[in-house]
Structures are given as C-alpha cells and as structure tokens.
Amino acid sequence: MSVGQGGCLCGLDPSIRYDGPHALLATLGGSPTWGLGDRFHEVAEEFGHTRLDVHRPLTPYGLGPQVEQFRGPSGQEFLRIPTYGQVVNEDPMLRASEWKTFWILWQAGVTILLVGGTSGSCDWRRNPADLDAVRPGDFVLPFSYLPRDTMPTGLPGTELEYCLPRQVAIMDDPFCPPLAEQVARAAASLPELQFRRIHPQADRVVLNRWLAGNGFESMATSRMLEEYGRQTGMPVITGDCVSPVLARVCEMHLAYYHIVSNWSTGLMPDDPTIVLDEMYTRQIPRAAARLELSLLDRLQEPADCRCRALLRQRPAVYTLALSPAPEPS
Ligand SMILES: [Zn+2]
C-alpha cells in the first residue's frame, strides 16, 4: 500500500502493463456531453464516426475507467474516456481516478487532450450592460488556472512519479494557445448553438481548478474569486479541470474549453440547478459532441506552441542531491 492522491491509501502495482488501444488524440467527455448519458457513440455515428471498440484497462492503481476507441471520417483515430475518468459510486479522489485516467492516456501515446467543462462565472461585471463580462451562455478558452486543491502532478509507480529534480513543468500557457484558437473557431461555426460571446485566451479568463466533489462553491468562495478577478482584471470561472501539471508532465497539449452555464453560487439569488439541468440535458450536449468530434477528426499536433519546451530539463546534478533510490529487492 502507498500513500496516494489526496493523502488517501490505494493499492499500487507498478508491474501492470497497458493492454488498451493507442491513439494520438483523446477527449475526457465531461459535463458538456453529460446529457447524452452513455449515447455519445450514437451521436458520433450520425456524424460519420465509428466506435471501434470499448475497453476497460487495468492500471497500476486498479481497474481503470471505460475507454472508447473511435475512428473519424478522415480516418483519424481517437480515444474517449467518459466524464474525466469517473466511475459510478466511486470517490474519484479515493480511487485515484485522475492517476488512472492519465496513466491510460500516457500509455496510449496521447499527445493532444481535448477537454470540455461547464462553469459558473465569478465575473464582477454582472450588469447586463457589461458586454465584455463572462456571462452564462458564453464560451471560454481559459488562459490560466487557479488550483483549489492539491492536484496530482505525477504518476506513482512510473518514471513520472516525482520527476522535479529531472524536469520541471513551467506553467505558462497551461492550455495550448494554438489549439485554443482552433477550438474557438470551431465553436463559432456550430449549427446547433450560437454562443453570446466566445472569449479567446486574450480575454485572460482564469479557470478555478476543481475536479470531483459533491458540492458547488460556497458563497464565500465565489465572493473571494469575484474579488480576485476585480483586483487582477482577470475574470474567474469555476468548473471542472483536470490537472494541467499532470498533462504537461505527460507531454500532452491540453485543449480546454468551457461553456458558462450559470453565475457562480451565491452571486445571484437564482438556483443554478434548474438552469443547469435544462442546459445539460437539452441545450448543449449535441452541440458539444459535434464540436468535439469535428476537432478530434482533424486536430494535428501544433508546432507553434511551447507546451513541450515548458517541460524544462534540469542539470543531472540535481537528481544526485536527493537520497538514492533503494536497490530493488
Ligand atoms: Zn501545445
């Protein structure tokens, strides 16, 4: 047993070998396509994509999430892991779901990871005349993030368990800028859904990272993030976000988009769940699926970003400054 993500205990078997499919691209599903339930592949078929197979790989941290393998109309293949790798009735932290998910993606050879989320806006500019504000109904390409929890930043039991002395992830451009531009262009041309406004990374929207919990933000958290935005000029959205550090350490370009679904809880008197259920089940899932499918069928690894360069190699002597690893028994 070892101490794991979030300080929990989990089984760890480094001898496990990956037996799932390989692909350069993947998506982690998420709240924009929640309303489709387990029928994402049916929408995919309508748009000319074929689900080739469904896998359930074993990982060093236990049985992993479901991995769907698709081929798009262009012939490009990609993987899909539903809802950030979460499994019914399993606490994602306790079961190390983010480790399992990233271990699978890393082993599968994924270099482009497309992820969507829905979010509450903490923008301080809530007067309807504030047209530049981040409001419900907007589409956001966040440019940075704030972690609200201790994120996983490595993959225990592998060479990426703790690689800081060897390589350090500089967290400028956590969300690949050229891929964000491509996602923004695709979102602007969706036939099903017109967003009030699409915020490019130039709008400097910050994503408050939180993944997997049984609640929304408290009023106090929302107010704190609202004030942070007012003081820095960088509006904050609260929503799902896999660990950008883990994506960088695994040498992936992370493309993140967010659909703003509500004002963050406590900032307005309305109950966001009514709006959310309507949005999740009726308004956005088909459009979000089309958006993801069209991107996964044509995105190529960008050459004009710094995602790889920002994982900086360090002098070999730094590794020698740590206690040596124990000899294998
Ligand atoms: Zn990149």
mmCIF file of N, CA, C and O and ligand atoms in Angstrom, residues 111 173 175-179 248 252-254 301-308, ligand 1:
data_model
loop_
_atom_site.group_PDB
_atom_site.id
_atom_site.type_symbol
_atom_site.label_atom_id
_atom_site.label_comp_id
_atom_site.label_asym_id
_atom_site.label_seq_id
_atom_site.Cartn_x
_atom_site.Cartn_y
_atom_site.Cartn_z
ATOM 1 N N THR A 111 -1.088 12.688 -27.326
ATOM 2 C CA THR A 111 -0.339 13.955 -27.269
ATOM 3 C C THR A 111 -1.267 15.169 -27.293
ATOM 4 O O THR A 111 -0.852 16.260 -26.925
ATOM 5 N N ASP A 173 1.116 29.225 -20.276
ATOM 6 C CA ASP A 173 0.370 28.544 -21.352
ATOM 7 C C ASP A 173 -0.070 27.133 -20.959
ATOM 8 O O ASP A 173 0.236 26.156 -21.659
ATOM 9 N N PHE A 175 -2.909 25.875 -21.185
ATOM 10 C CA PHE A 175 -3.875 25.391 -22.186
ATOM 11 C C PHE A 175 -3.353 25.819 -23.563
ATOM 12 O O PHE A 175 -3.314 27.016 -23.873
ATOM 13 N N CYS A 176 -2.941 24.861 -24.344
ATOM 14 C CA CYS A 176 -2.210 25.081 -25.604
ATOM 15 C C CYS A 176 -2.835 26.217 -26.437
ATOM 16 O O CYS A 176 -3.967 26.080 -26.936
ATOM 17 N N PRO A 177 -2.129 27.355 -26.604
ATOM 18 C CA PRO A 177 -2.741 28.511 -27.284
ATOM 19 C C PRO A 177 -3.185 28.252 -28.727
ATOM 20 O O PRO A 177 -4.320 28.609 -29.075
ATOM 21 N N PRO A 178 -2.359 27.644 -29.594
ATOM 22 C CA PRO A 178 -2.862 27.455 -30.965
ATOM 23 C C PRO A 178 -4.051 26.492 -31.032
ATOM 24 O O PRO A 178 -4.953 26.670 -31.857
ATOM 25 N N LEU A 179 -4.079 25.493 -30.152
ATOM 26 C CA LEU A 179 -5.250 24.605 -30.138
ATOM 27 C C LEU A 179 -6.482 25.363 -29.647
ATOM 28 O O LEU A 179 -7.591 25.157 -30.148
ATOM 29 N N ARG A 248 1.097 18.346 -18.621
ATOM 30 C CA ARG A 248 2.401 18.818 -19.116
ATOM 31 C C ARG A 248 3.495 17.801 -18.854
ATOM 32 O O ARG A 248 4.338 17.540 -19.708
ATOM 33 N N MET A 252 1.595 16.281 -22.951
ATOM 34 C CA MET A 252 0.377 16.438 -23.757
ATOM 35 C C MET A 252 0.077 17.919 -23.956
ATOM 36 O O MET A 252 0.338 18.738 -23.072
ATOM 37 N N HIS A 253 -0.488 18.235 -25.114
ATOM 38 C CA HIS A 253 -1.047 19.572 -25.347
ATOM 39 C C HIS A 253 -2.485 19.519 -24.825
ATOM 40 O O HIS A 253 -3.286 18.712 -25.311
ATOM 41 N N LEU A 254 -2.792 20.358 -23.862
ATOM 42 C CA LEU A 254 -4.118 20.337 -23.253
ATOM 43 C C LEU A 254 -4.984 21.435 -23.867
ATOM 44 O O LEU A 254 -4.645 22.622 -23.789
ATOM 45 N N GLU A 301 -0.919 17.822 -34.091
ATOM 46 C CA GLU A 301 -0.038 18.356 -33.059
ATOM 47 C C GLU A 301 0.557 19.678 -33.529
ATOM 48 O O GLU A 301 1.186 19.743 -34.592
ATOM 49 N N PRO A 302 0.345 20.772 -32.769
ATOM 50 C CA PRO A 302 0.846 22.072 -33.220
ATOM 51 C C PRO A 302 2.363 22.176 -33.086
ATOM 52 O O PRO A 302 2.958 21.576 -32.190
ATOM 53 N N ALA A 303 2.948 22.938 -34.008
ATOM 54 C CA ALA A 303 4.399 23.165 -33.956
ATOM 55 C C ALA A 303 4.706 24.547 -33.383
ATOM 56 O O ALA A 303 5.857 24.833 -33.057
ATOM 57 N N ASP A 304 3.676 25.394 -33.260
ATOM 58 C CA ASP A 304 3.909 26.787 -32.869
ATOM 59 C C ASP A 304 3.462 27.070 -31.436
ATOM 60 O O ASP A 304 2.882 28.105 -31.142
ATOM 61 N N CYS A 305 3.680 26.109 -30.531
ATOM 62 C CA CYS A 305 3.358 26.344 -29.128
ATOM 63 C C CYS A 305 4.571 25.973 -28.284
ATOM 64 O O CYS A 305 5.551 25.428 -28.792
ATOM 65 N N ARG A 306 4.483 26.274 -26.982
ATOM 66 C CA ARG A 306 5.620 25.999 -26.091
ATOM 67 C C ARG A 306 5.343 24.851 -25.125
ATOM 68 O O ARG A 306 6.062 24.678 -24.140
ATOM 69 N N CYS A 307 4.281 24.088 -25.359
ATOM 70 C CA CYS A 307 3.879 23.062 -24.382
ATOM 71 C C CYS A 307 5.027 22.106 -24.051
ATOM 72 O O CYS A 307 5.269 21.798 -22.878
ATOM 73 N N ARG A 308 5.735 21.642 -25.078
ATOM 74 C CA ARG A 308 6.839 20.704 -24.827
ATOM 75 C C ARG A 308 8.037 21.434 -24.215
ATOM 76 O O ARG A 308 8.669 20.945 -23.280
HETATM 77 ZN ZN ZN B 1 0.733 22.980 -27.303
#
